[in-house]
Structure formats: C-alpha cells, structure tokens
CSV table of C-alpha atoms and ligand atoms in Angstrom, one decimal:
chain,number,residue,atom,x,y,z
A,1,MET,CA,5.9,-16.0,-22.2
A,2,GLU,CA,8.1,-13.4,-23.8
A,3,GLU,CA,6.7,-14.4,-27.2
A,4,GLN,CA,3.2,-14.3,-25.9
A,5,PHE,CA,3.5,-10.6,-24.8
A,6,PRO,CA,6.2,-9.3,-27.2
A,7,GLU,CA,5.3,-5.7,-26.6
A,8,ARG,CA,6.5,-5.9,-23.0
A,9,GLN,CA,10.0,-5.8,-21.9
A,10,ALA,CA,10.6,-8.9,-19.8
A,11,ALA,CA,13.1,-8.7,-17.0
A,12,GLY,CA,15.4,-11.3,-18.7
A,13,GLY,CA,17.4,-13.9,-16.7
A,14,LEU,CA,17.4,-13.9,-13.0
A,15,ASP,CA,20.9,-12.2,-12.8
A,16,ARG,CA,19.5,-9.4,-14.9
A,17,VAL,CA,16.6,-8.6,-12.6
A,18,ASN,CA,18.6,-6.5,-10.2
A,19,PRO,CA,20.1,-4.0,-12.7
A,20,LEU,CA,16.8,-3.8,-14.7
A,21,ALA,CA,14.9,-3.1,-11.5
A,22,ALA,CA,17.4,-0.4,-10.5
A,23,GLY,CA,17.0,1.0,-14.0
A,24,VAL,CA,13.2,1.4,-13.6
A,25,LEU,CA,13.7,3.3,-10.3
A,26,ARG,CA,16.3,5.5,-12.0
A,27,ARG,CA,14.1,6.3,-14.9
A,28,ASN,CA,11.1,7.1,-12.7
A,29,GLY,CA,13.2,9.2,-10.4
A,30,ILE,CA,12.5,12.9,-10.2
A,31,LYS,CA,14.8,15.2,-8.1
A,32,SER,CA,14.6,13.7,-4.6
A,33,TRP,CA,11.7,11.3,-5.1
A,34,THR,CA,10.3,8.7,-7.5
A,35,LYS,CA,7.1,8.6,-9.6
A,36,PRO,CA,5.2,5.3,-9.1
A,37,ALA,CA,5.0,4.9,-12.9
A,38,PRO,CA,6.3,6.8,-15.9
A,39,THR,CA,3.0,8.4,-17.1
A,40,LEU,CA,0.0,6.9,-15.2
A,41,TYR,CA,1.1,8.3,-11.8
A,42,PRO,CA,3.1,11.5,-12.2
A,43,HIS,CA,3.1,12.6,-8.5
A,44,GLN,CA,4.5,11.2,-5.3
A,45,TRP,CA,2.4,8.5,-3.6
A,46,SER,CA,2.8,7.7,0.1
A,47,TRP,CA,3.0,3.9,0.3
A,48,ASP,CA,4.7,3.6,-3.1
A,49,SER,CA,7.5,5.9,-1.7
A,50,ALA,CA,7.9,3.6,1.3
A,51,PHE,CA,8.3,0.5,-0.9
A,52,ILE,CA,10.5,2.4,-3.2
A,53,ALA,CA,12.8,3.5,-0.3
A,54,LEU,CA,12.9,-0.1,0.9
A,55,GLY,CA,14.2,-1.2,-2.5
A,56,LEU,CA,16.5,1.8,-3.0
A,57,ALA,CA,18.1,1.1,0.4
A,58,HIS,CA,20.0,-1.8,-1.3
A,59,VAL,CA,21.3,0.2,-4.2
A,60,ASP,CA,21.4,3.9,-3.2
A,61,ASN,CA,21.0,4.7,0.4
A,62,ARG,CA,21.0,8.5,-0.2
A,63,ARG,CA,18.1,8.3,-2.6
A,64,ALA,CA,16.2,6.0,-0.2
A,65,ARG,CA,16.6,8.6,2.5
A,66,ASP,CA,15.6,11.5,0.2
A,67,GLU,CA,12.5,9.6,-1.0
A,68,LEU,CA,11.1,9.5,2.6
A,69,GLU,CA,12.4,12.9,3.6
A,70,SER,CA,10.5,14.5,0.6
A,71,LEU,CA,7.4,12.7,1.6
A,72,PHE,CA,7.6,13.5,5.3
A,73,ALA,CA,8.3,17.2,4.5
A,74,ASN,CA,4.6,17.2,3.5
A,75,GLN,CA,3.2,15.7,6.6
A,76,TRP,CA,0.1,17.4,8.0
A,77,ALA,CA,0.0,19.1,11.4
A,78,THR,CA,-2.2,16.2,12.6
A,79,GLY,CA,0.6,13.7,11.8
A,80,LYS,CA,-1.2,12.4,8.7
A,81,VAL,CA,1.2,11.5,5.8
A,82,PRO,CA,-0.8,12.5,2.7
A,83,HIS,CA,-1.5,9.8,0.1
A,84,ILE,CA,-0.4,12.1,-2.8
A,85,VAL,CA,2.1,15.0,-2.9
A,86,PHE,CA,1.4,16.8,-6.1
A,87,ASN,CA,4.3,17.4,-8.5
A,88,PRO,CA,4.0,21.0,-9.8
A,89,GLU,CA,5.9,20.0,-12.9
A,90,ALA,CA,3.6,17.1,-13.9
A,91,PRO,CA,2.2,17.6,-17.4
A,92,PRO,CA,-1.2,19.3,-17.4
A,93,LYS,CA,-4.2,16.9,-17.6
A,94,SER,CA,-2.1,13.9,-16.7
A,95,TYR,CA,-3.8,12.8,-13.5
A,96,PHE,CA,-7.2,13.3,-11.9
A,97,PRO,CA,-8.2,14.3,-9.3
A,98,ASP,CA,-5.5,17.0,-9.3
A,99,ALA,CA,-4.3,19.4,-6.6
A,100,GLU,CA,-7.0,21.9,-7.5
A,101,ARG,CA,-9.8,19.4,-7.0
A,102,TRP,CA,-8.4,18.4,-3.6
A,103,ASN,CA,-7.9,22.0,-2.6
A,104,SER,CA,-6.5,20.8,0.7
A,105,SER,CA,-4.2,23.7,1.7
A,106,ALA,CA,-7.1,26.2,1.2
A,107,LEU,CA,-9.6,24.1,3.1
A,108,SER,CA,-7.5,22.9,6.1
A,109,ALA,CA,-5.1,24.7,8.3
A,110,ASP,CA,-3.5,21.3,9.1
A,111,ALA,CA,-2.4,20.8,5.5
A,112,PRO,CA,1.2,22.0,4.5
A,113,SER,CA,1.1,25.5,3.1
A,114,GLY,CA,4.0,25.3,0.7
A,115,SER,CA,2.8,22.4,-1.3
A,116,HIS,CA,-0.3,20.6,-2.5
A,117,THR,CA,-1.3,17.2,-1.2
A,118,SER,CA,-4.4,15.1,-1.3
A,119,GLY,CA,-6.5,15.0,1.9
A,120,LEU,CA,-6.2,11.2,2.4
A,121,CYS,CA,-3.5,8.8,3.6
A,122,GLN,CA,-2.4,5.3,2.7
A,123,PRO,CA,-1.1,2.2,4.6
A,124,PRO,CA,1.9,3.1,6.9
A,125,VAL,CA,4.7,1.1,5.4
A,126,HIS,CA,7.2,3.9,6.1
A,127,ALA,CA,8.8,2.7,9.4
A,128,ILE,CA,9.5,-0.6,7.8
A,129,ALA,CA,11.4,1.2,5.1
A,130,VAL,CA,13.3,3.4,7.6
A,131,ARG,CA,14.4,0.3,9.5
A,132,ARG,CA,15.6,-1.2,6.2
A,133,ILE,CA,17.7,1.9,5.6
A,134,TRP,CA,19.2,1.3,9.0
A,135,GLU,CA,19.8,-2.4,8.5
A,136,THR,CA,21.5,-1.8,5.1
A,137,SER,CA,23.8,0.8,6.7
A,138,ARG,CA,24.8,-1.1,9.8
A,139,GLY,CA,28.3,-2.7,9.6
A,140,LYS,CA,29.3,-0.3,6.8
A,141,GLU,CA,31.9,2.5,7.1
A,142,GLU,CA,31.4,4.7,10.2
A,143,GLU,CA,30.4,7.7,8.1
A,144,ARG,CA,27.5,5.8,6.5
A,145,VAL,CA,26.3,4.4,9.8
A,146,GLU,CA,26.4,7.9,11.2
A,147,ARG,CA,24.4,9.3,8.3
A,148,ALA,CA,21.8,6.6,8.8
A,149,ARG,CA,21.6,7.3,12.5
A,150,ARG,CA,21.1,11.0,11.8
A,151,PHE,CA,18.3,10.1,9.4
A,152,LEU,CA,16.6,7.9,12.0
A,153,LYS,CA,16.9,10.6,14.6
A,154,ALA,CA,15.4,13.3,12.3
A,155,ASN,CA,12.6,11.1,11.2
A,156,TYR,CA,11.6,9.2,14.3
A,157,PRO,CA,9.4,12.1,15.6
A,158,ARG,CA,7.6,12.2,12.2
A,159,LEU,CA,7.0,8.5,12.2
A,160,PHE,CA,5.9,8.6,15.8
A,161,ALA,CA,3.4,11.4,15.0
A,162,TRP,CA,2.1,9.5,12.0
A,163,HIS,CA,1.5,6.3,14.0
A,164,ARG,CA,-0.1,8.3,16.8
A,165,TYR,CA,-2.4,9.9,14.4
A,166,LEU,CA,-3.5,6.5,13.1
A,167,ALA,CA,-3.9,5.1,16.6
A,168,THR,CA,-6.0,8.1,17.8
A,169,ALA,CA,-7.7,10.2,15.1
A,170,ARG,CA,-8.3,7.0,13.0
A,171,ASP,CA,-9.3,4.9,16.0
A,172,PRO,CA,-11.3,6.9,18.4
A,173,GLU,CA,-12.9,3.6,19.5
A,174,GLY,CA,-9.6,2.3,20.7
A,175,SER,CA,-10.3,-0.9,18.7
A,176,GLY,CA,-6.8,-1.4,17.4
A,177,LEU,CA,-8.1,-1.0,13.9
A,178,VAL,CA,-7.6,1.9,11.5
A,179,THR,CA,-10.7,3.6,10.1
A,180,ILE,CA,-10.5,4.7,6.4
A,181,TYR,CA,-12.6,7.4,4.8
A,182,HIS,CA,-12.1,6.3,1.2
A,183,PRO,CA,-11.1,3.2,-0.8
A,184,TRP,CA,-8.0,5.1,-2.0
A,185,GLU,CA,-6.8,5.1,1.6
A,186,SER,CA,-6.6,1.3,1.6
A,187,GLY,CA,-4.3,1.3,-1.4
A,188,THR,CA,-6.6,-1.5,-2.8
A,189,ASP,CA,-8.9,0.9,-4.5
A,190,ASN,CA,-11.6,-1.1,-6.3
A,191,SER,CA,-11.3,-4.3,-4.2
A,192,PRO,CA,-14.7,-5.8,-3.6
A,193,ARG,CA,-13.9,-5.2,0.1
A,194,TRP,CA,-15.4,-1.7,-0.5
A,195,ASP,CA,-18.4,-2.7,-2.6
A,196,PRO,CA,-21.1,-2.8,0.1
A,197,ALA,CA,-20.1,0.6,1.6
A,198,LEU,CA,-19.8,2.2,-1.9
A,199,GLU,CA,-23.1,0.7,-3.0
A,200,ALA,CA,-24.9,2.2,0.0
A,201,LEU,CA,-23.8,5.8,-1.0
A,202,GLN,CA,-26.3,8.3,-2.3
A,203,ILE,CA,-24.4,10.3,-4.9
A,204,GLY,CA,-25.5,13.9,-4.9
A,205,ASP,CA,-24.6,16.8,-7.2
A,206,LEU,CA,-21.1,15.8,-8.5
A,207,PRO,CA,-19.1,18.5,-10.2
A,208,PRO,CA,-18.1,17.3,-13.7
A,209,TYR,CA,-14.7,15.7,-14.2
A,210,THR,CA,-12.6,14.0,-16.8
A,211,ARG,CA,-10.6,10.9,-16.1
A,212,TYR,CA,-7.0,10.9,-17.4
A,213,ASP,CA,-5.9,7.5,-16.1
A,214,LEU,CA,-7.6,5.6,-19.0
A,215,GLN,CA,-5.3,7.2,-21.6
A,216,HIS,CA,-2.3,5.4,-20.0
A,217,VAL,CA,-3.6,1.8,-20.1
A,218,THR,CA,-4.2,-0.3,-23.2
A,219,ASP,CA,-7.6,-1.5,-21.9
A,220,PRO,CA,-10.0,0.5,-19.6
A,221,SER,CA,-11.1,-2.8,-18.0
A,222,HIS,CA,-7.7,-2.9,-16.2
A,223,ARG,CA,-8.7,0.2,-14.2
A,224,PRO,CA,-11.7,0.9,-11.9
A,225,SER,CA,-15.0,1.6,-13.7
A,226,ASP,CA,-16.7,5.0,-14.2
A,227,GLU,CA,-19.4,4.0,-11.6
A,228,GLU,CA,-16.6,3.5,-9.1
A,229,TYR,CA,-15.0,6.8,-10.0
A,230,ASP,CA,-18.2,8.6,-9.5
A,231,ARG,CA,-18.3,7.2,-6.0
A,232,TYR,CA,-14.6,8.0,-5.3
A,233,LEU,CA,-15.2,11.6,-6.4
A,234,TRP,CA,-18.4,12.0,-4.4
A,235,LEU,CA,-16.6,10.9,-1.2
A,236,LEU,CA,-13.9,13.4,-2.0
A,237,GLU,CA,-16.6,16.2,-2.2
A,238,LEU,CA,-17.9,15.1,1.1
A,239,LEU,CA,-14.5,15.2,2.7
A,240,LYS,CA,-14.0,18.7,1.3
A,241,ARG,CA,-17.3,19.8,2.8
A,242,GLU,CA,-15.9,18.8,6.2
A,243,ARG,CA,-12.7,20.7,5.4
A,244,TYR,CA,-10.8,17.4,6.1
A,245,ASP,CA,-11.6,17.8,9.8
A,246,GLU,CA,-11.2,14.4,11.4
A,247,ALA,CA,-13.9,14.9,14.1
A,248,GLU,CA,-16.4,16.3,11.5
A,249,ILE,CA,-15.7,13.4,9.2
A,250,TYR,CA,-16.2,10.9,11.9
A,251,GLU,CA,-19.6,12.5,12.7
A,252,ALA,CA,-21.0,12.8,9.1
A,253,HIS,CA,-19.1,10.8,6.6
A,254,PRO,CA,-20.9,7.8,5.0
A,255,PHE,CA,-17.8,5.8,4.4
A,256,LEU,CA,-16.1,4.7,7.6
A,257,VAL,CA,-14.5,1.3,7.4
A,258,LYS,CA,-12.1,-0.5,9.7
A,259,ASP,CA,-9.4,-1.7,7.2
A,260,VAL,CA,-7.7,-4.9,8.4
A,261,LEU,CA,-4.8,-4.6,5.9
A,262,SER,CA,-3.8,-1.1,6.9
A,263,SER,CA,-4.2,-2.1,10.6
A,264,ALA,CA,-1.9,-5.1,10.1
A,265,ILE,CA,0.7,-3.0,8.3
A,266,LEU,CA,0.5,-0.6,11.2
A,267,VAL,CA,1.2,-3.3,13.7
A,268,ALA,CA,4.3,-4.5,11.7
A,269,ALA,CA,5.4,-0.9,11.2
A,270,ASN,CA,5.0,-0.3,15.0
A,271,GLU,CA,7.4,-3.2,15.5
A,272,ALA,CA,9.9,-1.4,13.3
A,273,LEU,CA,9.2,1.8,15.2
A,274,VAL,CA,10.1,0.2,18.5
A,275,GLU,CA,13.5,-0.8,17.0
A,276,ILE,CA,14.0,2.7,15.6
A,277,ALA,CA,13.0,4.2,19.0
A,278,ARG,CA,15.7,2.1,20.6
A,279,VAL,CA,18.4,3.2,18.1
A,280,VAL,CA,17.6,6.9,18.6
A,281,GLY,CA,17.3,6.6,22.4
A,282,ALA,CA,13.6,7.6,22.6
A,283,SER,CA,11.9,7.6,26.0
A,284,GLU,CA,10.6,4.4,27.7
A,285,GLU,CA,7.2,6.1,27.6
A,286,ASP,CA,7.3,6.2,23.8
A,287,VAL,CA,8.3,2.6,23.6
A,288,ALA,CA,5.5,1.5,26.0
A,289,LEU,CA,3.0,3.5,24.0
A,290,ILE,CA,4.1,1.9,20.7
A,291,GLU,CA,4.1,-1.6,22.3
A,292,GLY,CA,0.5,-0.9,23.5
A,293,TRP,CA,-0.5,-0.1,19.9
A,294,ILE,CA,1.0,-3.4,18.8
A,295,GLY,CA,-1.0,-5.4,21.4
A,296,ARG,CA,-4.2,-3.5,20.7
A,297,GLY,CA,-3.7,-3.9,16.9
A,298,ARG,CA,-3.2,-7.7,17.1
A,299,LYS,CA,-6.3,-8.0,19.4
A,300,GLY,CA,-8.4,-5.9,17.0
A,301,ILE,CA,-7.3,-8.0,14.0
A,302,GLU,CA,-8.0,-11.2,15.8
A,303,GLU,CA,-11.6,-10.0,16.6
A,304,GLN,CA,-12.2,-9.6,12.9
A,305,TRP,CA,-11.3,-13.3,12.2
A,306,ASP,CA,-14.1,-15.2,10.3
A,307,PRO,CA,-14.0,-18.8,11.4
A,308,HIS,CA,-15.9,-20.0,8.4
A,309,LEU,CA,-13.9,-18.2,5.7
A,310,LYS,CA,-10.7,-18.6,7.8
A,311,LEU,CA,-9.7,-15.1,6.9
A,312,CYS,CA,-9.9,-11.7,8.5
A,313,LEU,CA,-12.7,-9.3,7.4
A,314,ASP,CA,-13.0,-5.5,7.2
A,315,TYR,CA,-15.7,-3.9,9.4
A,316,ASP,CA,-18.1,-1.3,8.0
A,317,LEU,CA,-18.8,1.1,11.0
A,318,ARG,CA,-21.8,2.7,9.3
A,319,ALA,CA,-23.5,-0.6,8.4
A,320,GLY,CA,-22.3,-2.2,11.6
A,321,GLU,CA,-21.2,-5.4,9.8
A,322,PRO,CA,-18.1,-7.0,8.3
A,323,ALA,CA,-17.7,-7.2,4.5
A,324,ARG,CA,-17.8,-10.9,3.8
A,325,VAL,CA,-15.5,-11.2,0.8
A,326,ARG,CA,-12.2,-13.1,0.4
A,327,THR,CA,-9.3,-10.9,-0.6
A,328,ILE,CA,-5.6,-10.8,0.2
A,329,ALA,CA,-6.5,-8.3,3.0
A,330,GLY,CA,-7.8,-11.3,4.8
A,331,PHE,CA,-4.2,-12.4,5.5
A,332,ALA,CA,-3.9,-9.5,7.9
A,333,PRO,CA,-3.1,-11.7,10.9
A,334,LEU,CA,0.0,-13.1,9.1
A,335,ILE,CA,1.2,-9.5,8.3
A,336,ALA,CA,0.5,-8.3,11.9
A,337,GLY,CA,2.5,-11.3,13.3
A,338,GLY,CA,2.4,-12.7,16.8
A,339,LEU,CA,0.0,-15.5,15.8
A,340,THR,CA,-0.9,-18.6,17.8
A,341,ASP,CA,0.1,-21.9,16.1
A,342,GLU,CA,-3.5,-22.5,15.4
A,343,ARG,CA,-4.1,-19.2,13.7
A,344,LEU,CA,-1.0,-19.6,11.6
A,345,LYS,CA,-2.1,-23.0,10.5
A,346,ASP,CA,-5.5,-21.6,9.5
A,347,VAL,CA,-4.0,-18.7,7.6
A,348,LEU,CA,-1.6,-21.0,5.7
A,349,LYS,CA,-4.3,-23.4,4.9
A,350,THR,CA,-6.3,-20.6,3.3
A,351,LEU,CA,-3.3,-19.3,1.4
A,352,ASP,CA,-2.6,-22.8,0.0
A,353,SER,CA,-6.2,-23.5,-0.8
A,354,PRO,CA,-8.0,-23.2,-4.2
A,355,ALA,CA,-9.4,-19.9,-2.9
A,356,PHE,CA,-5.9,-18.4,-3.3
A,357,ALA,CA,-2.4,-19.6,-4.3
A,358,GLY,CA,-3.6,-23.2,-4.6
A,359,ASN,CA,-6.1,-22.5,-7.3
A,360,PRO,CA,-5.3,-25.1,-10.1
A,361,LYS,CA,-6.0,-22.6,-12.9
A,362,LEU,CA,-3.3,-20.2,-11.8
A,363,HIS,CA,-0.3,-19.5,-14.1
A,364,ARG,CA,1.9,-19.4,-11.0
A,365,PRO,CA,1.0,-20.3,-7.3
A,366,LEU,CA,0.8,-16.6,-6.3
A,367,PRO,CA,-2.3,-15.3,-4.5
A,368,PRO,CA,-4.8,-13.3,-6.6
A,369,SER,CA,-5.8,-10.0,-5.0
A,370,THR,CA,-9.4,-11.3,-4.8
A,371,SER,CA,-10.2,-15.0,-4.6
A,372,PRO,CA,-11.1,-16.6,-7.9
A,373,GLU,CA,-13.9,-18.3,-6.0
A,374,GLU,CA,-15.6,-14.9,-5.3
A,375,GLU,CA,-18.4,-13.7,-7.5
A,376,ALA,CA,-16.8,-10.2,-7.6
A,377,PHE,CA,-13.5,-11.7,-9.0
A,378,HIS,CA,-12.3,-10.3,-12.3
A,379,PRO,CA,-8.9,-11.5,-13.6
A,380,ARG,CA,-8.0,-8.2,-15.3
A,381,SER,CA,-9.5,-5.6,-13.2
A,382,TYR,CA,-7.0,-4.0,-10.8
A,383,TRP,CA,-7.6,-5.2,-7.2
A,384,ARG,CA,-10.5,-7.5,-8.2
A,385,GLY,CA,-8.2,-10.4,-9.2
A,386,PRO,CA,-4.8,-9.6,-10.7
A,387,VAL,CA,-1.7,-10.7,-8.8
A,388,TRP,CA,0.2,-7.7,-7.4
A,389,PRO,CA,4.0,-8.1,-6.7
A,390,VAL,CA,3.8,-5.6,-3.9
A,391,ALA,CA,1.2,-7.8,-2.1
A,392,ASN,CA,3.4,-10.8,-2.7
A,393,TRP,CA,6.2,-8.9,-1.0
A,394,LEU,CA,4.0,-8.3,2.1
A,395,LEU,CA,3.2,-12.0,2.3
A,396,TRP,CA,6.7,-13.1,1.6
A,397,TRP,CA,8.1,-10.9,4.3
A,398,SER,CA,5.4,-11.9,6.7
A,399,LEU,CA,6.0,-15.6,6.1
A,400,ILE,CA,9.7,-15.1,7.0
A,401,ARG,CA,8.7,-13.4,10.2
A,402,ALA,CA,6.3,-16.2,11.0
A,403,GLY,CA,9.1,-18.7,10.7
A,404,GLU,CA,8.0,-20.2,7.4
A,405,PRO,CA,11.1,-19.9,5.2
A,406,ALA,CA,10.2,-22.6,2.7
A,407,ARG,CA,6.9,-21.0,1.9
A,408,ALA,CA,8.6,-17.6,1.8
A,409,ALA,CA,11.3,-18.9,-0.6
A,410,GLN,CA,8.6,-20.2,-3.0
A,411,MET,CA,6.7,-16.9,-2.9
A,412,ARG,CA,10.0,-15.1,-3.7
A,413,ARG,CA,11.0,-17.5,-6.5
A,414,GLU,CA,7.5,-17.3,-8.2
A,415,THR,CA,7.4,-13.5,-7.8
A,416,ILE,CA,10.8,-13.0,-9.4
A,417,GLY,CA,9.9,-15.7,-12.0
A,418,GLN,CA,6.8,-13.7,-12.9
A,419,LEU,CA,8.9,-10.5,-13.4
A,420,THR,CA,11.5,-12.4,-15.4
A,421,GLU,CA,8.7,-13.3,-17.8
A,422,GLY,CA,6.6,-10.2,-17.8
A,423,GLY,CA,8.7,-7.3,-16.7
A,424,PHE,CA,8.0,-4.9,-13.8
A,425,ALA,CA,4.3,-4.5,-14.4
A,426,GLU,CA,2.0,-3.0,-11.9
A,427,TYR,CA,-0.1,-6.2,-11.7
A,428,PHE,CA,-0.5,-9.5,-13.6
A,429,GLU,CA,-3.4,-11.6,-15.0
A,430,PRO,CA,-3.4,-14.6,-12.6
A,431,PHE,CA,-4.3,-17.3,-15.1
A,432,THR,CA,-2.0,-16.3,-18.0
A,433,GLY,CA,0.7,-14.2,-16.3
A,434,GLU,CA,0.0,-11.3,-18.7
A,435,PRO,CA,1.5,-8.1,-17.4
A,436,LEU,CA,-1.2,-5.4,-16.9
A,437,GLY,CA,-1.6,-1.8,-15.8
A,438,SER,CA,1.6,0.3,-16.0
A,439,HIS,CA,4.6,-1.4,-17.5
A,440,GLU,CA,7.4,0.1,-15.4
A,441,GLN,CA,5.9,0.3,-12.0
A,442,SER,CA,8.4,1.6,-9.4
A,443,TRP,CA,7.3,-0.5,-6.4
A,444,THR,CA,7.3,-3.7,-8.5
A,445,ALA,CA,11.0,-3.0,-9.2
A,446,ALA,CA,11.6,-2.0,-5.6
A,447,VAL,CA,10.2,-5.2,-4.1
A,448,ALA,CA,12.2,-7.2,-6.5
A,449,LEU,CA,15.4,-5.5,-5.3
A,450,ASP,CA,14.5,-6.2,-1.7
A,451,MET,CA,13.5,-9.8,-2.3
A,452,LEU,CA,16.8,-10.4,-4.2
A,453,ALA,CA,18.9,-8.7,-1.5
A,454,VAL,CA,17.4,-10.1,1.6
A,455,GLU,CA,18.0,-13.7,2.6
A,456,SER,CA,14.8,-15.5,3.3
A,457,ARG,CA,16.0,-16.4,6.7
A,458,SER,CA,16.6,-12.8,7.9
A,459,ALA,CA,14.0,-10.4,6.6
B,501,LIG,C1,-5.2,6.3,-6.3
B,501,LIG,C2,0.1,4.6,-7.1
B,501,LIG,C3,-1.2,4.2,-6.6
B,501,LIG,C4,-1.1,3.1,-5.5
B,501,LIG,C5,-2.4,2.5,-5.1
B,501,LIG,C6,-3.1,2.0,-6.4
B,501,LIG,C7,-3.3,3.2,-7.3
B,501,LIG,C8,-4.4,5.5,-7.3
B,501,LIG,C9,-5.1,5.4,-8.6
B,501,LIG,O1,-2.0,3.7,-7.7
B,501,LIG,O2,-4.2,4.2,-6.7
B,501,LIG,O3,-4.5,6.5,-5.2
B,501,LIG,O4,-5.1,6.4,-9.4
B,501,LIG,O5,-5.6,4.3,-9.0
B,501,LIG,O6,-4.4,1.4,-6.1
B,501,LIG,O7,-2.3,1.4,-4.2
B,501,LIG,O8,-0.5,3.6,-4.3
B,501,LIG,O9,0.8,3.5,-7.6
C-alpha cells in the first residue's frame, strides 16, 4: 500500500504507530488546544477536541485537560458547547464560514463575549473524554490523582449544563432524542441522512461567499459539493435571523431533525457523567436526573429502530418521517448500550452483512460511513462512503461495552492496520484503502492512541 500511495506518510510498523500518532497531535497543537488538521481546519472543533483529549489522556494528561478547559471556557450561557471556537491567529481566508459570518457574539447575549464561536454544537463526546482523564490518572502518584479530581470537580458543572441543554432545549418533546438544526451539528456533514431535509429547503437570497476548504484537498470530490454548501450557508443565515434563539429556531427553522447518532453518544456520555458525578460527590438529584436521561435516550433510540433495515433511523420533525438510508448512524443502539440480546444480535448481523463491514469488495472489513448498497453511496465523498477511523473507534468502544471482545479486537486490528498502511488520514476509500481528506488528522491519531492503550476487555 505504501507504494500505491507514495505521497502519503504511512504510519510504519505497529510499534511505531504510538509515537507517530503523538507526533501528529504535537504538531497540530496550538497553545492549550489542538487543530483538527494542519491547514484544512485551523480552529478548535468541539467533538474533535473531545476525541483529542481522549487520546492525549494516555500521553500527556495536562494537555488533555487543557484541551477541554479551553473548549469549555467558550460554553454558551444556555449550556451549549459551540461546534467551533475561532482561532484569532488563523491565517486569513483559511476557513469559511469564518467568525464574521457567524457573528454570534453580536447576535446572541448567550454567546461568550470575549471570543468568537459558531452558533451550532456537535455530538457530546466530552464526558467520555473527561472520564478517560480520570481513568488514566487513577492509581498514579497522589498529586496526579488530586489534579485529575480537581479537573473533574471544576468541569462537572459545565458537563452537566451541556447535557441538560441537550436534554431540554434540544428535546422539548421529551423524546430522548437530540434535535439538530444543521448537518454540521451531526458531525457527519454530507451524509445522505440529511439529503431529504436539505432537498426540501427553499434557498432564498444567499449573501455571496468563497469556499476555502477546497484549496486544502487534492480533489474537490472528497468534500461536500457546492450545492450542499449553498444549503449549509442558507441554514446559517436562517439561524442568524433567529439570533440563535432556541425557541425561535424551534418555531421557524426548516431543518429540525432527531439525530440518532448524537442521541446515542449522549446516552453513553451520560453514563460517563454519572461516574463523574459520583467522583465529585454531586447530589443524588443530579444522578437521578442523569439516569433519567439515559433511560429516556435508550427508549427514544429504540423507537427509531427500523425492523426491515435492521438499523436505527433519524427522524425529520418537519417532514414527520424517518430518513430511510443505511449509514453508520444506524448503529446508534450499539453506541447507546443497554441492548436486549435480540437487538444486539440484529445490530451485529447488520454490521457483518454486505451492507457494511461484510461487503466483499472492501479493502478491509471496516464499516463504510454509508452502506455501499445505498444509491447515495460514494466511495470518495466524505461521509457518503469513506471509512472514518473516528467512527471505527465509536463502534470498537461500543462493542467492548456490549461484551463483544472478539469483534472489538478485529475492529481495532483493522483500524490500526489501515493507519499503518495509509497514515493518519481523515478518512479512507473503502475499496482501496486510499487515504483521503486531510493527511494528519488529529482525531485519527488520538483514537489510535486510545485503541493502542486500552485493553479490549476494559474500555
Ligand atoms: C464543519 C473538523 C470537522 C469535524 C466534522 C467534519 C468536518 C466541518 C467541515 O470537520 O466538518 O464542521 O468544514 O467540513 O465533518 O465531523 O468535526 O474535523
């Protein structure tokens, strides 16, 4: 494979993966936080930072804590953790939409006043990372344990406020499912999950804009299309009209979708939050509330189960129907955990089937982001088909929690094998293993560090 893609730096032998991954995070590091990629993403991204902290917890606990502290310092008054915190020192014209286009601090009194952030959020992986910081400190020298405990104490209220925001402002129906206002909030931007809701949009008078993302990739087909960008930017204009006010958005916004992947991550993060609550001695009321969110989340996810596709589906609140497309988000029940034996069997069958990791044409048995059996599948286009190491991490970790160590071990072996061949790319072509997108993607390196450090039996 190295010969096939000589321009990429492969991660070398297995024993070299660890130092090379740590090197990627070091090079992408800026002051107290880490860029998701050297040039394509020059700001701080929310769920990237959570994954980065998870990996850093194994190599540099202080940086792991700083990573999350700097993100949480930009939390909105509502509890929302913004999806982007803008880096004032990023080169001009390096990323669009920029802070000016979002204009969030001018439009909303809830936005932080001393910095610039986007007006959206992303999946809540953060509590899982905070728990990892605790786990990697436990049993070490007393001073380090104490530092970790202080970190948990300081950040528990922020995490609690963040999860409460998702359970209330983003779920006024009390369905257990998180509503998103924009595909960027899902973290799986151009996934066909969002096609029906995006296609239904009537685009109005869109202020002109220039995309800068395309200058950082070798081929524009790796990234979302211009048609998709117009829709993304139009939704942004609509959110600005509502001054990012949750109630107004819920009233008027045309894109309101219950995202099963974010909802499942919230359930798993709430499990972590219960443990953190115990460590910091939070009240029993808090614990009961969080446990209630876990139960409600699992129930909501189960209600989105499609018995024919044997996967979970997102639900479009405006259209009043689910989006019937097979993507990795469909494995939400596995990520949320607490499955019945029957549901676990169903999910594993789908995972092993030709619709996903059992597809005979795959370079490695790793699940493509969109099923190759879907019409919307595209092997090179971002979330429409490529294999994402960060998604493999979610499934690997969930398989361990589900008591499936053999399957988890295979997922880990194949993921690390992929990076050994192709380097720490953002995503990979599923049939050839070609690395795509950004070459030194931070979260790819971070999940490799976590997979290498954590025994499959105890994640
Ligand atoms: C928009 C940073 C982010 C990830 C997302 C991924 C991509 C941004 C973009 O990059 O999204 O937020 O410009 O495409 O889809 O999951 O957090 O790595």
